[in-house]
Short mmCIF file of C-alpha atoms in Angstrom, two decimals:
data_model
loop_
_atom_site.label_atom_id
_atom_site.label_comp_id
_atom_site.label_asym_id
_atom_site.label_seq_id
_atom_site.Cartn_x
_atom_site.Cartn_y
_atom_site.Cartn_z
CA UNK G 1 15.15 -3.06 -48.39
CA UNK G 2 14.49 -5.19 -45.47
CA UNK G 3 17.43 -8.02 -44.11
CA UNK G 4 15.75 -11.34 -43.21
CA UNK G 5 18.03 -13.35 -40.60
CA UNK G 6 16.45 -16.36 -39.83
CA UNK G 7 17.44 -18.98 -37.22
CA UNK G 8 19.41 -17.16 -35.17
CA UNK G 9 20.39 -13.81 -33.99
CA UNK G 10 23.65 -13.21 -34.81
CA UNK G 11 25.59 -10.09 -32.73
CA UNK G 12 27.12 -8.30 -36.31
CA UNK G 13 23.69 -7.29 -36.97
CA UNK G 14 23.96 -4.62 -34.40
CA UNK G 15 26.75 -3.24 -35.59
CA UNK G 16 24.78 -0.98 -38.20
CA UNK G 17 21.80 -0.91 -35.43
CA UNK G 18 20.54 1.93 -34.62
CA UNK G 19 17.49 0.78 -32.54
CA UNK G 20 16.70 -2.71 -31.16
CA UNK G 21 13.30 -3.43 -30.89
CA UNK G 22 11.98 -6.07 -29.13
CA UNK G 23 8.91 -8.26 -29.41
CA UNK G 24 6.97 -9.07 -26.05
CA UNK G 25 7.48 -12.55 -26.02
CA UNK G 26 11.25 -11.90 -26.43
CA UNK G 27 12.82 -11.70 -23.01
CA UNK G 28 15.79 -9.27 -22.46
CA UNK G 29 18.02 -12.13 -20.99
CA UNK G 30 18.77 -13.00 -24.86
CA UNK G 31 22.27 -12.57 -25.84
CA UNK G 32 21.76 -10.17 -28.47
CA UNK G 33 19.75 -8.10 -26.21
CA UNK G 34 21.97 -7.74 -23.66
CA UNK G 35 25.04 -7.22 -26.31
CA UNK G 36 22.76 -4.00 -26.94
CA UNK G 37 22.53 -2.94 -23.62
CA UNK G 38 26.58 -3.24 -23.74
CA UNK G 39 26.83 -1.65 -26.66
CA UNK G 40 24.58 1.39 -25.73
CA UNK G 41 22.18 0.97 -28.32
CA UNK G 42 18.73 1.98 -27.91
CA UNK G 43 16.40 -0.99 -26.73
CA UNK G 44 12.47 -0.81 -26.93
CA UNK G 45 9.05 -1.80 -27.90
CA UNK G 46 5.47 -1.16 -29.38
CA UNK G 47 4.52 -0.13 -26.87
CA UNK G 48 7.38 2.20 -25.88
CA UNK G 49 7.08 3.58 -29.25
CA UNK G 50 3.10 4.08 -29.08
CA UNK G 51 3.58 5.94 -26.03
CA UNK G 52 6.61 8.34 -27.12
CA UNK G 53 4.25 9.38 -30.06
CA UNK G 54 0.78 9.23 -29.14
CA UNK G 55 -0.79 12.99 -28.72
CA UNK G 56 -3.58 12.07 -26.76
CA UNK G 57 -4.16 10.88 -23.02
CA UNK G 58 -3.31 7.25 -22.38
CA UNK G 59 -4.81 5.17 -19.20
CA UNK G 60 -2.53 2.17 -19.21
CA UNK G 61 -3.77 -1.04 -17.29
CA UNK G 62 -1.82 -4.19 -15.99
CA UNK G 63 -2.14 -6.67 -13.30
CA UNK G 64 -1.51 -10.56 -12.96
CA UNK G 65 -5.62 -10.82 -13.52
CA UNK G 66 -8.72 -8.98 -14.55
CA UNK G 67 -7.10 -6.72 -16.82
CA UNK G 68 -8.82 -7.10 -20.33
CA UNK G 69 -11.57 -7.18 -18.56
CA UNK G 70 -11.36 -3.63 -17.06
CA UNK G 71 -9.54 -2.21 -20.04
CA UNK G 72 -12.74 -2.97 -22.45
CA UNK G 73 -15.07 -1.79 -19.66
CA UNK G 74 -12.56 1.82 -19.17
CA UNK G 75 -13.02 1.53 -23.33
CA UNK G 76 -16.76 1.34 -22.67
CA UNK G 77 -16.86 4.40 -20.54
CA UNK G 78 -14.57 6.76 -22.39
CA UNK G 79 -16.75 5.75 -25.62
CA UNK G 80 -19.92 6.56 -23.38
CA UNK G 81 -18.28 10.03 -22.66
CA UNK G 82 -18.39 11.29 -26.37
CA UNK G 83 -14.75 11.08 -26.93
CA UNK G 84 -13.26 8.84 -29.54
CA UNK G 85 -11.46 6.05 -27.59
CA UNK G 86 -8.61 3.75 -29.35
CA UNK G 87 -8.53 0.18 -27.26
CA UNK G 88 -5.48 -1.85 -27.57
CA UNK G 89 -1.94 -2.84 -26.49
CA UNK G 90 -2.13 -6.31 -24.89
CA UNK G 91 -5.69 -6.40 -26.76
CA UNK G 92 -7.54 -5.39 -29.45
CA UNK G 93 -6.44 -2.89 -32.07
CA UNK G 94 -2.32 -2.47 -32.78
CA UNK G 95 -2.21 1.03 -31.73
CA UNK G 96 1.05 1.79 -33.61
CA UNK G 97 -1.57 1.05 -36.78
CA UNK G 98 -4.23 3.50 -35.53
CA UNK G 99 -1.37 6.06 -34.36
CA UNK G 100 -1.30 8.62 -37.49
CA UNK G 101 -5.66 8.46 -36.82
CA UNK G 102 -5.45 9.77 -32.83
CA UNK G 103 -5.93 13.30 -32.02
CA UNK G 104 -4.82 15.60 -28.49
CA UNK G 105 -8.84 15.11 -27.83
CA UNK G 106 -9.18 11.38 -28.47
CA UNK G 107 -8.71 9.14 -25.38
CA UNK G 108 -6.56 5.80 -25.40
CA UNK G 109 -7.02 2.70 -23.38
CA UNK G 110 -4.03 0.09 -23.15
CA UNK G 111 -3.53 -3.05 -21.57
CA UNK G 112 -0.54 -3.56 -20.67
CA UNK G 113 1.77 -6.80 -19.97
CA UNK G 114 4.81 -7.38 -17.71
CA UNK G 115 6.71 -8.61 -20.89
CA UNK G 116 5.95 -5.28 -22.18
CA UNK G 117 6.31 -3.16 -19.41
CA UNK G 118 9.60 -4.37 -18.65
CA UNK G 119 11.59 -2.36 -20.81
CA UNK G 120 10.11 0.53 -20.79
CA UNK G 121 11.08 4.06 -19.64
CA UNK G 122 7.61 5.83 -20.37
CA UNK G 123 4.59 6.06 -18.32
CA UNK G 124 0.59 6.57 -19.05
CA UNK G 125 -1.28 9.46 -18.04
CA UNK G 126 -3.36 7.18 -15.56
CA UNK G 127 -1.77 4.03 -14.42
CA UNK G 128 -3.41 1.59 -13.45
CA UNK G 129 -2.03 -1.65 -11.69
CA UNK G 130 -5.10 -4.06 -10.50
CA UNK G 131 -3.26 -6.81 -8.41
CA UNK G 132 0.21 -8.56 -8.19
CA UNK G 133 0.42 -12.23 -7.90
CA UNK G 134 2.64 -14.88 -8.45
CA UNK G 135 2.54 -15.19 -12.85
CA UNK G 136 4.93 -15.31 -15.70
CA UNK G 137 7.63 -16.28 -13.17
CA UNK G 138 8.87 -19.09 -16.00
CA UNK G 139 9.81 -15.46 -17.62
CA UNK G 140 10.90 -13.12 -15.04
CA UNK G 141 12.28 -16.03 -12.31
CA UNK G 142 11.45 -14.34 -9.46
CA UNK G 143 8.69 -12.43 -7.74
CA UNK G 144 10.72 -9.08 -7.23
CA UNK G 145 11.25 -9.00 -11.06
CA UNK G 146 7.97 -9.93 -11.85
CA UNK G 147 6.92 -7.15 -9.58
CA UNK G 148 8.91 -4.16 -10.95
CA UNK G 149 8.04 -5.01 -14.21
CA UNK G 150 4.51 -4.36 -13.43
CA UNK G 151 5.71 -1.39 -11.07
CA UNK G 152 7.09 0.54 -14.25
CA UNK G 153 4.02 1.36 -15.90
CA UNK G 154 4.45 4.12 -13.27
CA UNK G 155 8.12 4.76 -12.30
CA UNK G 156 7.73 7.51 -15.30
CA UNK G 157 4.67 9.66 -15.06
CA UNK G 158 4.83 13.08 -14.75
CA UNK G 159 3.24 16.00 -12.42
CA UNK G 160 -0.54 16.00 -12.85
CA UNK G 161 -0.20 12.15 -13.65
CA UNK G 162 -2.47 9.48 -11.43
CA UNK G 163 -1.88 6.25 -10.63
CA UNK G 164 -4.31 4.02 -9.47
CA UNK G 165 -3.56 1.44 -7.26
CA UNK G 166 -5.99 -1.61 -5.24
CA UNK G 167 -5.79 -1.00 -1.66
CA UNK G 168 -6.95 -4.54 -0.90
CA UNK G 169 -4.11 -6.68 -3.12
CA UNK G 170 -0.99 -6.48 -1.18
CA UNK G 171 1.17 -6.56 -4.18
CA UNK G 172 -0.54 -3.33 -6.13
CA UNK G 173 -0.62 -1.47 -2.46
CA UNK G 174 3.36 -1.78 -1.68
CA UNK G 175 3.87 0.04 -4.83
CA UNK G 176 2.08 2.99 -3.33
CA UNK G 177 5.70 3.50 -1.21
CA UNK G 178 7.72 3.93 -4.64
CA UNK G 179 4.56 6.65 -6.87
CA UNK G 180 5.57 9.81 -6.58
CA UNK G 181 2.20 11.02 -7.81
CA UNK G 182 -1.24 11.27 -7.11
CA UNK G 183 -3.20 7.91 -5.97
CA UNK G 184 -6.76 7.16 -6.31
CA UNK G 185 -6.79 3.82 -4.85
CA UNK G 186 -9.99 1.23 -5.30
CA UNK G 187 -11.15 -1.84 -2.77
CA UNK G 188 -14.37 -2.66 -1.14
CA UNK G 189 -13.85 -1.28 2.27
CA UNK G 190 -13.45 2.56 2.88
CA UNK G 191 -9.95 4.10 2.00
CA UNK G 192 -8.62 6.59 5.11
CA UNK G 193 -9.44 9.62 5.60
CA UNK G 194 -6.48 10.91 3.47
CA UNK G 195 -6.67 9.01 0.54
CA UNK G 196 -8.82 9.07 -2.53
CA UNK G 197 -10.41 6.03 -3.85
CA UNK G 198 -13.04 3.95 -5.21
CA UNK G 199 -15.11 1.99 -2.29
CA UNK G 200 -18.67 0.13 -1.40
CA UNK G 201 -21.41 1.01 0.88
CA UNK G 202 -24.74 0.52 1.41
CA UNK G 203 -24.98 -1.23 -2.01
CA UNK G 204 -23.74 1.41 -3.75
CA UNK G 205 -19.80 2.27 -5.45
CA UNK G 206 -18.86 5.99 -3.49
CA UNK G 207 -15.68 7.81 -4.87
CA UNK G 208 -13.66 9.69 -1.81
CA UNK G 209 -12.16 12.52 -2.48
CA UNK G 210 -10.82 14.92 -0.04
CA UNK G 211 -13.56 15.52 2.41
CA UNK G 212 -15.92 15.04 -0.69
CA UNK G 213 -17.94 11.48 -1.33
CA UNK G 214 -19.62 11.08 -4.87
CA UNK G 215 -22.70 8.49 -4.97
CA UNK G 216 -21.42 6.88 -8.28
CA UNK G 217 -24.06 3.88 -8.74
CA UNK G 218 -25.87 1.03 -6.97
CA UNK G 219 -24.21 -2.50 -7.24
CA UNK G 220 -27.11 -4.00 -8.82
CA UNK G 221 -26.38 -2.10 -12.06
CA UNK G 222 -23.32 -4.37 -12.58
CA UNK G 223 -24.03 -7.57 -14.90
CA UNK G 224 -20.98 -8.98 -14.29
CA UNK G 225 -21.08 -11.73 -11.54
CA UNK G 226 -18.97 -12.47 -9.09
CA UNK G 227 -17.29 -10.43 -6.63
CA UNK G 228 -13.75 -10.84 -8.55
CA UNK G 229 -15.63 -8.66 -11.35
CA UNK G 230 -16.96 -6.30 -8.88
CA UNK G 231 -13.43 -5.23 -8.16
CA UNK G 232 -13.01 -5.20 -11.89
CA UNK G 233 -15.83 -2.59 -12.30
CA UNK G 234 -14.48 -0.53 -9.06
CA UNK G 235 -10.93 -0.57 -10.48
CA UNK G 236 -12.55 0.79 -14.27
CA UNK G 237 -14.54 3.41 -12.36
CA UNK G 238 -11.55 4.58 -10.60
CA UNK G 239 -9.60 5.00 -13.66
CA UNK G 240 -12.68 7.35 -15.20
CA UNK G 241 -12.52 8.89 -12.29
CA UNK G 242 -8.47 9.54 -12.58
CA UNK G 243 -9.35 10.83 -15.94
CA UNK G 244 -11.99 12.88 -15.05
CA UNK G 245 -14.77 11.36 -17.18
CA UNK G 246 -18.23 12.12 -16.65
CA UNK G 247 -20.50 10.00 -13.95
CA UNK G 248 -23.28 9.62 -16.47
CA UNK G 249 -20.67 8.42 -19.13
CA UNK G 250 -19.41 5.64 -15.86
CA UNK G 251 -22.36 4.82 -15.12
CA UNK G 252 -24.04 3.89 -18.21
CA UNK G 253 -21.42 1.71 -19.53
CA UNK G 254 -21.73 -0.34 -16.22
CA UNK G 255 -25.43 -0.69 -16.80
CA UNK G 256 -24.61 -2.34 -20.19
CA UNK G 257 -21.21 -4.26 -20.09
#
């Protein structure tokens, strides 16, 4: 018993609503959606919904570019690890489809847009936000909105949560003021002494943590060219890292993607 109303959006049909949900490409400036905000009824997404439900650990991925790119290679890694990995979201499989199939031990991977992200008031277990730049802004009309959006694939992660941040794009590092928890940041020069990240030297990607600095593998293992998708593969391997996959399982799905 579905209702159809087509070629418009008339307000009445919130008055039996219960839930408003609200496609991507839908932005929240439409009348209807802000007469639900009025109203008080309860606005989300697929992706809001995918995340209230889904039982296993979700590393969640945005940025203005690069970010299919390191989603399927995170996808790559997790497979390489043994566990069964679900890629979607922004990409690949409708995870709302695949939900009732995921178990605690599986592992998700999600890419995540701004039009998505802007609504919601759920985090991933890892989030991951790769660079901020100047995109969508026919959508979101200015920078500072455009921003947020992607800052909100944090703003709700709980204790134990990680959030992994570029330390070399000046958009992803000003969000570092607003996480309140842990960073493992990525770039090609060395983080400080007090943070943990992803970094380069002597041809080889190092992880920092603490006082601690892993070996992880040699540059010339990546296939990928250019130095754009070098900070693609540091960004993936600082995700695994945030979800404390295996180096073997990193390192092999490098030497194949």
């Amino acid at each position: 018993p579905v209702r159809f109303a087509l070629g418009g959006h008339p307000l009445e049909l919130l008055d039996d609503c219960d839930v408003l949900c609200v496609s991507g490409g839908v932005p929240p400036t439409l009348p209807i959606v802000q007469e639900a905000f009025r109203r008080g009824v309860a606005v989300t997404n697929d992706a809001q919904l995918f995340l209230e439900r889904c039982p296993a650990p979700v590393l969640g991925i945005t940025g203005s570019a690069g970010k299919t790119t390191t989603t399927a290679l995170a996808g790559a890694m997790c497979r390489a690890s043994g566990r069964t990995t679900h890629v979607g979201g922004n990409i690949g499989d409708v995870l709302l489809d695949v939900l009732p199939r995921i178990a605690p031990e599986d592992i998700v991977v999600m890419e995540l847009s701004s039009f998505q992200l802007e609504l919601m008031t759920a985090s991933p277990t890892v989030a991951a936000v790769l660079n901020v730049t100047p995109n969508h802004l026919d959508r979101h009309e200015t920078m500072q909105a455009y921003t947020q959006a992607k800052a909100n694939i944090a703003m709700h992660q709980k204790q134990g949560d990680v959030t992994v941040l570029n330390r070399e794009d000046p958009g992803s590092w000003a969000l570092a003021t607003q996480i309140s928890t842990d960073i493992l940041s990525f770039g090609f020069k060395k983080p400080q002494p007090t943070e943990n990240g992803v970094y380069v030297e002597r041809d080889h990607i190092w992880l920092q943590i603490g006082r601690s600095h892993l070996k992880m593998l040699p540059l010339e293992w990546i296939q990928l060219r250019g130095r754009h998708n070098h900070a693609n593969v540091l960004a993936a391997c600082a995700i695994s890292a945030a979800a404390s996959l295996a180096l073997p399982a990193i390192q092999s799905a490098v030497e194949e993607f």
